[in-house]
PDB file of C-alpha atoms in Angstrom:
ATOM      1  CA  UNK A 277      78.752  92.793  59.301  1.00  0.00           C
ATOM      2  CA  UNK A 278      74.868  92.678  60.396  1.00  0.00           C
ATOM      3  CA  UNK A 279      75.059  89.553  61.600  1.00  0.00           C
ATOM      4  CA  UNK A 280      77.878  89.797  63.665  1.00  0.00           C
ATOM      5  CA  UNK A 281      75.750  92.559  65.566  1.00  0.00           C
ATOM      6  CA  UNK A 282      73.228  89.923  66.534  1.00  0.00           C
ATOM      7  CA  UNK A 283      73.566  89.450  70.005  1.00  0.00           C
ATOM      8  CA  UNK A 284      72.786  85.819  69.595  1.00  0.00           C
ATOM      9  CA  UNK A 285      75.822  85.571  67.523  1.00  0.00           C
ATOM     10  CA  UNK A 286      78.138  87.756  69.331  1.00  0.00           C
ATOM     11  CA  UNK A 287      77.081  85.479  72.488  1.00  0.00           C
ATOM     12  CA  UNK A 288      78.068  82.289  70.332  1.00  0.00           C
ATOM     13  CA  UNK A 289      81.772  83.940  69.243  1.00  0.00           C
ATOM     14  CA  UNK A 290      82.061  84.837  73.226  1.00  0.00           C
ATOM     15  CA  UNK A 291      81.150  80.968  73.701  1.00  0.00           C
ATOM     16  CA  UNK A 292      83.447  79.842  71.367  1.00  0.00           C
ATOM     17  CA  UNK A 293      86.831  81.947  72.228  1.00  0.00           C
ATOM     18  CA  UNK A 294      85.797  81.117  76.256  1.00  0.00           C
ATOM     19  CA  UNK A 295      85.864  77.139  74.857  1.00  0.00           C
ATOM     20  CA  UNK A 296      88.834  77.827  72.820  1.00  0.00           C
ATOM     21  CA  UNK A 297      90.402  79.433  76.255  1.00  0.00           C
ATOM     22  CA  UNK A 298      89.333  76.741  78.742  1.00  0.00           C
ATOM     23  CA  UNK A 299      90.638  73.809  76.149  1.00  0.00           C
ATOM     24  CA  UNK A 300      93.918  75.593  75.842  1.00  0.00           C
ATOM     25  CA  UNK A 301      94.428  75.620  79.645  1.00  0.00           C
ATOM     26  CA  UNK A 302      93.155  72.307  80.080  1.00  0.00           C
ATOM     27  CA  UNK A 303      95.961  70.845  77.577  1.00  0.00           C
ATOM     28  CA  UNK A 304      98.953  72.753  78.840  1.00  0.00           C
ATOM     29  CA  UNK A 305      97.890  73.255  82.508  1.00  0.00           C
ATOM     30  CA  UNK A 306      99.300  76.918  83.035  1.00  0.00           C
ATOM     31  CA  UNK A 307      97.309  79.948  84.054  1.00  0.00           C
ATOM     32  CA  UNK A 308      99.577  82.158  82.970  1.00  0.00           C
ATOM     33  CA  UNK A 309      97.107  83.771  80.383  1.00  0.00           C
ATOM     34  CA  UNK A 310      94.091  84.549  82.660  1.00  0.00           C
ATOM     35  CA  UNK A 311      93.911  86.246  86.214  1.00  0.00           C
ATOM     36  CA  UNK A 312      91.478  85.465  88.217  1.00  0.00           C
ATOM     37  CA  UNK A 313      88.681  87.659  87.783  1.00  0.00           C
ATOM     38  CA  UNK A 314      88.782  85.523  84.234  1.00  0.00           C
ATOM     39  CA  UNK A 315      89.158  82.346  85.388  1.00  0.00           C
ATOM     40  CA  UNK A 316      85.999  83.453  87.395  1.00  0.00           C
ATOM     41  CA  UNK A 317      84.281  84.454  84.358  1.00  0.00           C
ATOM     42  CA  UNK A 318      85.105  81.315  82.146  1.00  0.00           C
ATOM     43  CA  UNK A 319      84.716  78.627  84.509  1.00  0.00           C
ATOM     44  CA  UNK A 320      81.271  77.129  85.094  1.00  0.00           C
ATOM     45  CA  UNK A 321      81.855  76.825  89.202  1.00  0.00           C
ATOM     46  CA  UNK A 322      84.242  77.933  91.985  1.00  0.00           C
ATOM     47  CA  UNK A 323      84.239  75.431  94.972  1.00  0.00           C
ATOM     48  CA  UNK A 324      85.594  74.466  98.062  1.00  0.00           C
ATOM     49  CA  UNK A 325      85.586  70.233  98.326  1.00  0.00           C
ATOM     50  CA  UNK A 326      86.656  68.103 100.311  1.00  0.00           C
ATOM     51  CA  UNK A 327      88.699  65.284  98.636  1.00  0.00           C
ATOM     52  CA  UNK A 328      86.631  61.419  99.728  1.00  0.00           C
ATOM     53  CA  UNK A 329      88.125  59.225  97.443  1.00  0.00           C
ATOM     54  CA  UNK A 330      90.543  59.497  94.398  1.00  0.00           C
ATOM     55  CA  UNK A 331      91.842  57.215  92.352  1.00  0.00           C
ATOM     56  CA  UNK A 332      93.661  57.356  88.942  1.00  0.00           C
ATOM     57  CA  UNK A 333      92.246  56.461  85.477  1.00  0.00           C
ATOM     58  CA  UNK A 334      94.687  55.794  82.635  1.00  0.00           C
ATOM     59  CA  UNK A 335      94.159  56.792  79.220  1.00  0.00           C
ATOM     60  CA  UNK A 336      95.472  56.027  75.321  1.00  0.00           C
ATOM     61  CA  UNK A 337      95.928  60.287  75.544  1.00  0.00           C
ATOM     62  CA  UNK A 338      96.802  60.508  79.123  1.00  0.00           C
ATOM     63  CA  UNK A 339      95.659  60.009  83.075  1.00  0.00           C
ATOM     64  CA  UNK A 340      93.090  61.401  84.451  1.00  0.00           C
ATOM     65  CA  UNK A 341      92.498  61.427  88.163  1.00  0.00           C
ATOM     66  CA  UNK A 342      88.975  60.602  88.911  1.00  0.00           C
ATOM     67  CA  UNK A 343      87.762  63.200  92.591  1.00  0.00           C
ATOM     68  CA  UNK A 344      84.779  62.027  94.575  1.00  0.00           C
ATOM     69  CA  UNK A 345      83.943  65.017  96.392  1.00  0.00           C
ATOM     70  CA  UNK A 346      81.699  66.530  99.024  1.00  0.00           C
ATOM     71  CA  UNK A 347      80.887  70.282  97.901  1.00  0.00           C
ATOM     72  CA  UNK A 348      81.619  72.526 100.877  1.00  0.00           C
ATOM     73  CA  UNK A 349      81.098  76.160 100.086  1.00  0.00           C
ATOM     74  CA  UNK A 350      80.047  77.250  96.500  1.00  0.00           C
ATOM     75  CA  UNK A 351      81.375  80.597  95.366  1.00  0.00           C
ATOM     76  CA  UNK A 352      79.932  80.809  92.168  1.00  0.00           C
ATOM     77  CA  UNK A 353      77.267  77.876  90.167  1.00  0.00           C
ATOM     78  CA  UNK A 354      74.317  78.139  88.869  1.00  0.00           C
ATOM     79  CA  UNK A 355      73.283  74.794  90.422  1.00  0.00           C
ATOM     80  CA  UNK A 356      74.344  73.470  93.837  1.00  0.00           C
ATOM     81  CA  UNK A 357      75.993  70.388  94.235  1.00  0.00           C
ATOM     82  CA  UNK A 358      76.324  68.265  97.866  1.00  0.00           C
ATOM     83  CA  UNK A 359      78.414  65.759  96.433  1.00  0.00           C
ATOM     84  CA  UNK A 360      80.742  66.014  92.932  1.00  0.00           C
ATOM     85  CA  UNK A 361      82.967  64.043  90.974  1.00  0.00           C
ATOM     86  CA  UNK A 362      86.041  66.120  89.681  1.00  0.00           C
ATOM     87  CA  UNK A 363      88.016  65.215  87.047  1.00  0.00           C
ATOM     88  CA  UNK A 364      91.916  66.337  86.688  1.00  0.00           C
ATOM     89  CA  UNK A 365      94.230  66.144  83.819  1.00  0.00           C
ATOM     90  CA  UNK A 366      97.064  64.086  84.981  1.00  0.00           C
ATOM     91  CA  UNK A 367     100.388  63.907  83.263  1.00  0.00           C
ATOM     92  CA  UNK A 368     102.561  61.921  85.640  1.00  0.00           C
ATOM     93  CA  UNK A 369     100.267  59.142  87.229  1.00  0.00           C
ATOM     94  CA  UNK A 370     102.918  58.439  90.210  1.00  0.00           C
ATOM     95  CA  UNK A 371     103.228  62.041  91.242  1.00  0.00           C
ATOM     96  CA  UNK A 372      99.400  62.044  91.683  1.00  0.00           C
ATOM     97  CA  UNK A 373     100.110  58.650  93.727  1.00  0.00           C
ATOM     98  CA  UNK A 374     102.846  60.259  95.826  1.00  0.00           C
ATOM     99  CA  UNK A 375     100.700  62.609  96.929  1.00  0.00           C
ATOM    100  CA  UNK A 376      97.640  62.651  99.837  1.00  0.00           C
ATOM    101  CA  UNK A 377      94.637  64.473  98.284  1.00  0.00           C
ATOM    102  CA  UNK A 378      91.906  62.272 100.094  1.00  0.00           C
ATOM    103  CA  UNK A 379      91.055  64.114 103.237  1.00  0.00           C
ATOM    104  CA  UNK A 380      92.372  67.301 101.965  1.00  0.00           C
ATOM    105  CA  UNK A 381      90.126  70.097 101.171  1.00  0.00           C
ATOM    106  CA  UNK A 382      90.555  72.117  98.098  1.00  0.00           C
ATOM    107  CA  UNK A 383      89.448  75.689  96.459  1.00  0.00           C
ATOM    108  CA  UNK A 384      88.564  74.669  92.640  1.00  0.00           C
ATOM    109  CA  UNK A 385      88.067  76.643  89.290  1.00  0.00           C
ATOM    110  CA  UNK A 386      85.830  74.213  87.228  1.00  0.00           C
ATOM    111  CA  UNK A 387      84.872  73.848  83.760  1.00  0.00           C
ATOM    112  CA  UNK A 388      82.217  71.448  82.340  1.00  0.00           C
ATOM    113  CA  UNK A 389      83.684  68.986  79.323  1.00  0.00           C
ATOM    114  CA  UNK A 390      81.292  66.000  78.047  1.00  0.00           C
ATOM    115  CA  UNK A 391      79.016  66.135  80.784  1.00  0.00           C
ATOM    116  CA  UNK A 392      81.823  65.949  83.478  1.00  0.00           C
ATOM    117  CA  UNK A 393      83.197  68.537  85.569  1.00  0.00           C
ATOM    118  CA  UNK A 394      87.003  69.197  84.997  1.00  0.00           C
ATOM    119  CA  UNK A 395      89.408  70.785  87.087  1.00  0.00           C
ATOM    120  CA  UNK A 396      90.658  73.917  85.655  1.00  0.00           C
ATOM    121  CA  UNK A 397      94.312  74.144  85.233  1.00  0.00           C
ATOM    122  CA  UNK A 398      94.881  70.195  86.186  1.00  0.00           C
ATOM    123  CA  UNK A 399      96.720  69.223  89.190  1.00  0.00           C
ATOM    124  CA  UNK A 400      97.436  73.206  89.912  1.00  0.00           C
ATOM    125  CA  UNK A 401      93.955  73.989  90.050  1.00  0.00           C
ATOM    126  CA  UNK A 402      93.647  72.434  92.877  1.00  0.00           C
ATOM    127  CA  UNK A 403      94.681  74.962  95.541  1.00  0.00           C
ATOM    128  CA  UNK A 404      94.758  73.937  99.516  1.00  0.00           C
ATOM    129  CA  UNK A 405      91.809  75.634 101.099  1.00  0.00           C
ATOM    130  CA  UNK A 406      93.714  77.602 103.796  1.00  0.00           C
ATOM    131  CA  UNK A 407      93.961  81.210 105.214  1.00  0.00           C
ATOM    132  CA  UNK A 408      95.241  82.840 102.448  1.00  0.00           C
ATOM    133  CA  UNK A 409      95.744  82.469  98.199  1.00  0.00           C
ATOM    134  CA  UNK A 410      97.608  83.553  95.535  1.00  0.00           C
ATOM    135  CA  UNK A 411      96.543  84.308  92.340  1.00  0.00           C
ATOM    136  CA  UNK A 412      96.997  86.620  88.699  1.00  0.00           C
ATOM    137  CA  UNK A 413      95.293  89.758  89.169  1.00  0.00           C
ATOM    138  CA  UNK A 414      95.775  92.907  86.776  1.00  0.00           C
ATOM    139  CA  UNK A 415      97.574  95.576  89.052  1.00  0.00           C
ATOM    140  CA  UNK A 416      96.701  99.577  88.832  1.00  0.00           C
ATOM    141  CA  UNK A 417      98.753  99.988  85.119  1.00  0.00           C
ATOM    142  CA  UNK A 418      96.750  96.896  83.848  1.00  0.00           C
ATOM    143  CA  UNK A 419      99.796  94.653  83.961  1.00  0.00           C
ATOM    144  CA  UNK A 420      99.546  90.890  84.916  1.00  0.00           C
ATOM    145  CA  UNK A 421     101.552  90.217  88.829  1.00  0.00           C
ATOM    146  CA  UNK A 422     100.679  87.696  91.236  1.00  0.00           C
ATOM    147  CA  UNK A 423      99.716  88.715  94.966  1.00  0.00           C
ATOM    148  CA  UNK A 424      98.670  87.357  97.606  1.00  0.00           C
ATOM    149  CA  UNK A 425      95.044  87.525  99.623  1.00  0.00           C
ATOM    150  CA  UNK A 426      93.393  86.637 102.940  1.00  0.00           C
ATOM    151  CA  UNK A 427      90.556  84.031 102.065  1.00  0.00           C
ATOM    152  CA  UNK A 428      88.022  86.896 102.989  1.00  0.00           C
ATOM    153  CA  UNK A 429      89.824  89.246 100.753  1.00  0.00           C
ATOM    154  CA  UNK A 430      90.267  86.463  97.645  1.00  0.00           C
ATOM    155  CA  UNK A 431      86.355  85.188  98.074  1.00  0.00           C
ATOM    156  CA  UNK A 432      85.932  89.131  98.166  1.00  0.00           C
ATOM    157  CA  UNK A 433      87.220  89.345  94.593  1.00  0.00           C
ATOM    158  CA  UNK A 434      85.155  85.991  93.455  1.00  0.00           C
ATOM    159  CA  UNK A 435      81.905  87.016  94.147  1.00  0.00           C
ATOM    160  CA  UNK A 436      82.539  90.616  92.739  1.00  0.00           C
ATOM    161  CA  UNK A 437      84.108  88.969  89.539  1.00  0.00           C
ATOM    162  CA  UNK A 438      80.734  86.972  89.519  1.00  0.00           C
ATOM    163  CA  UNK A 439      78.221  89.557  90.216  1.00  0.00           C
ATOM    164  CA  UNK A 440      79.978  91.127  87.178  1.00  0.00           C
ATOM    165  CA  UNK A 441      79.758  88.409  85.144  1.00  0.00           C
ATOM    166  CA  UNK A 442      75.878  88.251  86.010  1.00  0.00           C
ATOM    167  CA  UNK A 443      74.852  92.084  85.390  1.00  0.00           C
ATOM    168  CA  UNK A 444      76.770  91.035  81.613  1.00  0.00           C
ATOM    169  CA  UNK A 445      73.707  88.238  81.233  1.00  0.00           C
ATOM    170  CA  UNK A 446      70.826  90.498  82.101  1.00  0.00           C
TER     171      UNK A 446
END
């Protein structure tokens, strides 16, 4: 039991059940399990990008489409990046071909795998930058509903999830 009091540990069991999360949602896609002031917490960056180029990659395990990116607004990061490639799971290669992403700029939860950044949630994590966004938030009796913000309101919640997430490093 001493050892698991070790904060060095305890930060390695967080690190471990985050990875365990973020692997979990990368395989089957769905949100379902975090709101967003968690996706906020576990992901590594939350982005607005504008789509330059995309192009699908296909795999023995599955597709991947490959997202060269300008960055346009950062919302949370510990670095800043002009210019990003983004990586999303892919399932169905032609629905990614039926649709325009190029051009199109995008609000994006992302998670670093191997050295490459990963779109959280696949093809659903990539949300149309526009006036207003839905998300999971935890409501007044703690239970899990999904409402609707203004883009002021959602980046709002964003930066207090990751000012909150900071005070928990110092």
């Amino acid at each position: 039991m001493a050892g698991i009091r070790n904060t060095g540990t305890m930060k390695k069991i967080i690190m471990i059940m985050a990875a365990f999360l973020m692997s979990a949602q990368y395989l089957l896609g769905d949100s379902y399990l975090l709101s967003l002031e968690n996706k906020v917490k576990y992901c590594e960056m939350v982005i607005i990008v504008k789509i330059n180029k995309a192009k699908i990659i296909e795999g023995s395990v599955g597709n991947v489409m490959e997202a060269d990116s300008d960055v346009i607004k950062m919302l949370k990061g510990n670095q800043y990046h002009s210019n990003i490639v983004l990586r999303v799971a892919a399932t169905d290669a032609n629905s990614f071909l039926n649709k325009q992403y190029e051009g199109g700029e995008y609000l994006v939860y992302v998670f670093k795998r191997n050295n490459e950044y990963w779109v959280f949630e696949g093809e659903k994590g990539l949300k149309k930058a526009g006036e207003s966004f839905t998300d999971y938030v935890y409501d007044k009796d703690g239970q899990l509903k999904m409402a609707t913000f203004s883009r002021e309101e959602y980046f709002k919640i964003i930066r207090s999830s990751t000012e909150a997430v900071g005070s928990l490093k110092k």
